Amino acid sequence: MELSRRVFSALAGTTVLGLALGGSVSGGAVPASGASGPVPTGPPPAPPGADGVRHRVAFDRHSLLVDGRRLVLWAGELHPFRLPSPSLWRDVLQKMRAYGFNAVVVPVAWNQHSPAPGRYDFSGVRDLDLFLRTAAETGLYVVLRPGPYIGADVDAGGLPGWLTTAEGDARSTDPAFLRHADEWLTHVDAIAARHQYTRGTGTVLLYRLDAPRRDLLSHLHEKVRADGVDVPLLHGDTPVAWGEAHGTADAAEARRVHLTHLAHGVTLHDAGTVFGGTSWGWLAAPSAPTPTYDPAAALDEARRPTDGIAPLHQTGHLLRHVPDFARLDPAPAVPADDARIQVRHLTNPDTGAHVYVLRNDSAADVTARLPLDGTDVPVTVPAGDARLLTAGLDLGGGRKLAYATVQPMLTLSAGRLDIAVFVGRTGEMAHVVLDCPDEPWPTRLDEEAAWAYDEDRLHVTVPLGAGGLTRVRVRSGGSDRTLLLLFADDAVSLRLWPYETPSGKGLVYGPALLRGAVLDGDTVRLTGDMVDAYGLEVWTPRGITGVTWNGRAVATSVSRARSLRSRRPLPGVTQPSLPSLDGWRRRDENPEADPGHDDSGWTVADRRTSHSTTPVPAEQPVLFADDYGFHYGDVWYRGRLTGAAGLESVSLAYSTGARGMLMAWLDGEPLGTHDAGQGDDGKGTWTGTAGFRVPQRLRERLRDQASEGRPHSPVLSVLVRRTQHDQDDYRRARGLTSVAFRGVSPEVHWRVRGAAAPDPVRGPLNTGGLYGERNGWHLPGYDDGGWESVSFPRADRRQGVTWYRTTFRLDVPPDVDASVGLTLDDDPDRDYRVQVFLNGWNMGEHVNGGPGARRTLVLPNGVLRTRAAANTLALAVLSGGGTPAGPGAVRLTLLGSAAGGVPVTPVASPGRGTP
């Protein structure tokens, strides 16, 4: 992935009110104090919170300036709408903070909050006010991105379904669209304004506008300012660089992209989606149709760290704890002696520190020599990777780093101790060189380390990954402070957790996660997660002699590294047991295929014009589902045919998002099923034409009825899984688009039925138009006592919809955070789809044997009751009848667990008949 240099204007409200929209920013600093001259390099501002103090936010060409201090923003995206459990927002935000992020980018999806024009809902899983409060309590800045269009692989890019048939072109200055967009922003901005960091009432630091045209951008800018938002506004067209990195495949690519951004002076970093989550219900756009969103994210759908998190953790803490990176200028070229390694050299004009970013785009590991501080140093850069080297960093106590062949992760002072952490890949030999004009007294505290003193320099070498954390203590007559060098490979670095308190900084080594550290008298109270049993080591501010972990005292002793070290390992997690899923009940569905089904309450499909970008076929009515108010999920059509005798075949053209499909019946007889998977137009719309021959026996019956003078109007029933709207062409039709007949041309009167009224708790994207959904079969409390008792595996063969329901109980201990998924296993040759509902919440679709099929769907805690409570599981199975349809094995799977976690409040899940 090449360097992303999307840039956004930062109109900094009170600090640059004179700037014209899109105008350039002065290359000089804009000090928050109002003083002239550049802002010098120094400690960053303290972690943010809703502290009741007004703050001043500005920027210069190097970085953001918060209260006169430089801030490097290391932000990651979290989509609250992809985690329908507000308690777990705190879990993910705490993990982001622990892994080095100081900001969260928050897109707000309009379609989640607005089921109809003029209706807005910010309650429950849509509680933006709660999310922003939680971010402030976690100590994270917020970059708010409310669109109106957000993209984000969300249905219609976040635009509400009802907008597909409203007047006015979205993302334009059409007055009809602006009325709706302004109304949306009025509701969002009322919440955002209450949480602005500038006012001390929250941590919303930046507000991002998304507009493809300058006139729309100008309108949105004026609207947001009029709503009382005074934090800087980010949008296109300014020298302030915003580096984005989305979809990095692995740790090596993440390092290459992020370090390349750093090498080009970026100090506003968007590391991409940190937690992907679930595109539950009908949330997904065609660009990412499966329930699991961004499986390569740093935290997976089960909220566990992935292999790609180490470089984010290391870089985030580096940018937080080493202020030199907030102001870097290009420096003279320092080439490696192998041209396959590209070198970018930068320096901080205030501190004299040097930074070298080495990048290897070749397919082979490359070792080359690089002149560092007058010495030719051999450095290896793995294939497709990058590395960061530094020289001249202040390590505390007047000690300077001459150079190092591994990356610094952080430097901090804890009590009378200065700590510097260096990290690299397993198997590397770390070489750190310190300038020591006074002869040092080094002590290796772990046997892996070696040292030598030569010509006023101390050389320390450590093989990374040979043990756990490697410690080297350095004292000298030139300083009364002790320097502690810590060396870690990627895995060990993920057990290192710096923390900050009003009394000073500290460092924790050992746990799987550190959530918080609070000083209480002479005790540091730590909270976090343990997975496996591991020792605990804590470096603290002065005066701390005791340690607790998750409320329990830890017996410690003072180590040679001047840490408080646990006398025995902290216990790991006890794995909870999961129940088997049995007691299943089954019922066939799709009465809409029966010719005698009462459709008198359905919507008559007789419109002749549409706002859709899909043309309306000549001499046919509009059949597009959106035009009749059905924007999400499955939709049924029933066409009553007059003059059908002699009918030979039916041709049904339809349009869907990814993974769409159609099935049809004529007079109750199955005609067949069609998959639109091969008809992608390249823009997010799949079109298909399903041609079905009328069965011979049905043709004969229709002819006999006509010849006997018995008038009969057969019913053509069609079910379309219409799926998502495209992000960039949200008006493209979904559902049936045209119908043609062969043999005769009957007159057709159409009726259409989709989802019922939106679920007031679960929102408009939760349910579709299946009969069982419209009648509450997916909800807790529905009486399925009359259904057939069955067990799995199943091998039904029928065209249509079949429902299965069961209940189960979990009893996970309150101090255990267990992530649970639902796994569906079956013969991949069986062709069917399963819509999974947990306690009435639509967790997504499993396509058996389909491309990229995910067999396990994550069931988020909160929606999933884990504390001795009942859960209702419902499966809606759509099958074409061409192959036996399952499900096969259906089981709960433990995806991960930790001793710790956060308290989880059950998500409201009203059942059948619940008000």
PDB file of N, CA, C and O in Angstrom, residues 346-367:
ATOM      1  N   LEU A 346      14.970  12.414   8.763  1.00  0.00           N
ATOM      2  CA  LEU A 346      14.327  13.600   9.314  1.00  0.00           C
ATOM      3  C   LEU A 346      15.037  13.980  10.602  1.00  0.00           C
ATOM      4  O   LEU A 346      15.702  13.163  11.237  1.00  0.00           O
ATOM      5  N   THR A 347      14.826  15.221  11.000  1.00  0.00           N
ATOM      6  CA  THR A 347      15.435  15.673  12.241  1.00  0.00           C
ATOM      7  C   THR A 347      14.501  16.644  12.945  1.00  0.00           C
ATOM      8  O   THR A 347      13.686  17.323  12.304  1.00  0.00           O
ATOM      9  N   ASN A 348      14.607  16.698  14.270  1.00  0.00           N
ATOM     10  CA  ASN A 348      13.849  17.661  15.051  1.00  0.00           C
ATOM     11  C   ASN A 348      14.741  18.874  15.311  1.00  0.00           C
ATOM     12  O   ASN A 348      15.806  18.742  15.930  1.00  0.00           O
ATOM     13  N   PRO A 349      14.361  20.058  14.831  1.00  0.00           N
ATOM     14  CA  PRO A 349      15.244  21.229  14.957  1.00  0.00           C
ATOM     15  C   PRO A 349      15.420  21.696  16.397  1.00  0.00           C
ATOM     16  O   PRO A 349      16.380  22.421  16.686  1.00  0.00           O
ATOM     17  N   ASP A 350      14.525  21.300  17.293  1.00  0.00           N
ATOM     18  CA  ASP A 350      14.627  21.725  18.686  1.00  0.00           C
ATOM     19  C   ASP A 350      15.552  20.818  19.491  1.00  0.00           C
ATOM     20  O   ASP A 350      16.319  21.301  20.335  1.00  0.00           O
ATOM     21  N   THR A 351      15.468  19.515  19.276  1.00  0.00           N
ATOM     22  CA  THR A 351      16.191  18.566  20.125  1.00  0.00           C
ATOM     23  C   THR A 351      17.424  17.991  19.454  1.00  0.00           C
ATOM     24  O   THR A 351      18.256  17.377  20.127  1.00  0.00           O
ATOM     25  N   GLY A 352      17.516  18.114  18.118  1.00  0.00           N
ATOM     26  CA  GLY A 352      18.625  17.524  17.394  1.00  0.00           C
ATOM     27  C   GLY A 352      18.491  16.028  17.186  1.00  0.00           C
ATOM     28  O   GLY A 352      19.423  15.391  16.671  1.00  0.00           O
ATOM     29  N   ALA A 353      17.360  15.450  17.562  1.00  0.00           N
ATOM     30  CA  ALA A 353      17.153  14.018  17.345  1.00  0.00           C
ATOM     31  C   ALA A 353      17.019  13.735  15.852  1.00  0.00           C
ATOM     32  O   ALA A 353      16.489  14.559  15.083  1.00  0.00           O
ATOM     33  N   HIS A 354      17.485  12.557  15.441  1.00  0.00           N
ATOM     34  CA  HIS A 354      17.401  12.134  14.051  1.00  0.00           C
ATOM     35  C   HIS A 354      16.521  10.891  13.946  1.00  0.00           C
ATOM     36  O   HIS A 354      16.569  10.007  14.812  1.00  0.00           O
ATOM     37  N   VAL A 355      15.743  10.838  12.870  1.00  0.00           N
ATOM     38  CA  VAL A 355      14.846   9.721  12.609  1.00  0.00           C
ATOM     39  C   VAL A 355      15.133   9.212  11.209  1.00  0.00           C
ATOM     40  O   VAL A 355      15.250  10.003  10.254  1.00  0.00           O
ATOM     41  N   TYR A 356      15.228   7.886  11.083  1.00  0.00           N
ATOM     42  CA  TYR A 356      15.494   7.249   9.797  1.00  0.00           C
ATOM     43  C   TYR A 356      14.406   6.210   9.562  1.00  0.00           C
ATOM     44  O   TYR A 356      14.214   5.303  10.385  1.00  0.00           O
ATOM     45  N   VAL A 357      13.683   6.351   8.464  1.00  0.00           N
ATOM     46  CA  VAL A 357      12.678   5.355   8.071  1.00  0.00           C
ATOM     47  C   VAL A 357      13.242   4.577   6.900  1.00  0.00           C
ATOM     48  O   VAL A 357      13.549   5.147   5.844  1.00  0.00           O
ATOM     49  N   LEU A 358      13.399   3.279   7.095  1.00  0.00           N
ATOM     50  CA  LEU A 358      13.946   2.389   6.072  1.00  0.00           C
ATOM     51  C   LEU A 358      12.808   1.532   5.531  1.00  0.00           C
ATOM     52  O   LEU A 358      12.055   0.922   6.313  1.00  0.00           O
ATOM     53  N   ARG A 359      12.711   1.473   4.219  1.00  0.00           N
ATOM     54  CA  ARG A 359      11.602   0.738   3.594  1.00  0.00           C
ATOM     55  C   ARG A 359      12.156  -0.194   2.528  1.00  0.00           C
ATOM     56  O   ARG A 359      12.973   0.208   1.704  1.00  0.00           O
ATOM     57  N   ASN A 360      11.675  -1.422   2.543  1.00  0.00           N
ATOM     58  CA  ASN A 360      12.101  -2.441   1.588  1.00  0.00           C
ATOM     59  C   ASN A 360      10.873  -2.954   0.848  1.00  0.00           C
ATOM     60  O   ASN A 360      10.091  -3.727   1.395  1.00  0.00           O
ATOM     61  N   ASP A 361      10.706  -2.529  -0.395  1.00  0.00           N
ATOM     62  CA  ASP A 361       9.567  -2.973  -1.196  1.00  0.00           C
ATOM     63  C   ASP A 361       9.874  -4.226  -2.005  1.00  0.00           C
ATOM     64  O   ASP A 361       9.019  -4.697  -2.757  1.00  0.00           O
ATOM     65  N   SER A 362      11.063  -4.761  -1.872  1.00  0.00           N
ATOM     66  CA  SER A 362      11.441  -5.930  -2.662  1.00  0.00           C
ATOM     67  C   SER A 362      10.877  -7.193  -2.031  1.00  0.00           C
ATOM     68  O   SER A 362      10.350  -7.183  -0.913  1.00  0.00           O
ATOM     69  N   ALA A 363      11.027  -8.307  -2.749  1.00  0.00           N
ATOM     70  CA  ALA A 363      10.501  -9.596  -2.288  1.00  0.00           C
ATOM     71  C   ALA A 363      11.526 -10.378  -1.486  1.00  0.00           C
ATOM     72  O   ALA A 363      11.293 -11.541  -1.148  1.00  0.00           O
ATOM     73  N   ALA A 364      12.651  -9.775  -1.159  1.00  0.00           N
ATOM     74  CA  ALA A 364      13.710 -10.473  -0.420  1.00  0.00           C
ATOM     75  C   ALA A 364      14.153  -9.638   0.764  1.00  0.00           C
ATOM     76  O   ALA A 364      14.105  -8.399   0.727  1.00  0.00           O
ATOM     77  N   ASP A 365      14.561 -10.310   1.845  1.00  0.00           N
ATOM     78  CA  ASP A 365      15.178  -9.593   2.951  1.00  0.00           C
ATOM     79  C   ASP A 365      16.463  -8.927   2.459  1.00  0.00           C
ATOM     80  O   ASP A 365      17.220  -9.517   1.688  1.00  0.00           O
ATOM     81  N   VAL A 366      16.718  -7.725   2.924  1.00  0.00           N
ATOM     82  CA  VAL A 366      17.898  -6.985   2.473  1.00  0.00           C
ATOM     83  C   VAL A 366      18.680  -6.508   3.698  1.00  0.00           C
ATOM     84  O   VAL A 366      18.120  -5.885   4.606  1.00  0.00           O
ATOM     85  N   THR A 367      19.969  -6.814   3.712  1.00  0.00           N
ATOM     86  CA  THR A 367      20.876  -6.287   4.728  1.00  0.00           C
ATOM     87  C   THR A 367      21.798  -5.272   4.062  1.00  0.00           C
ATOM     88  O   THR A 367      22.420  -5.561   3.040  1.00  0.00           O
TER      89      THR A 367
END
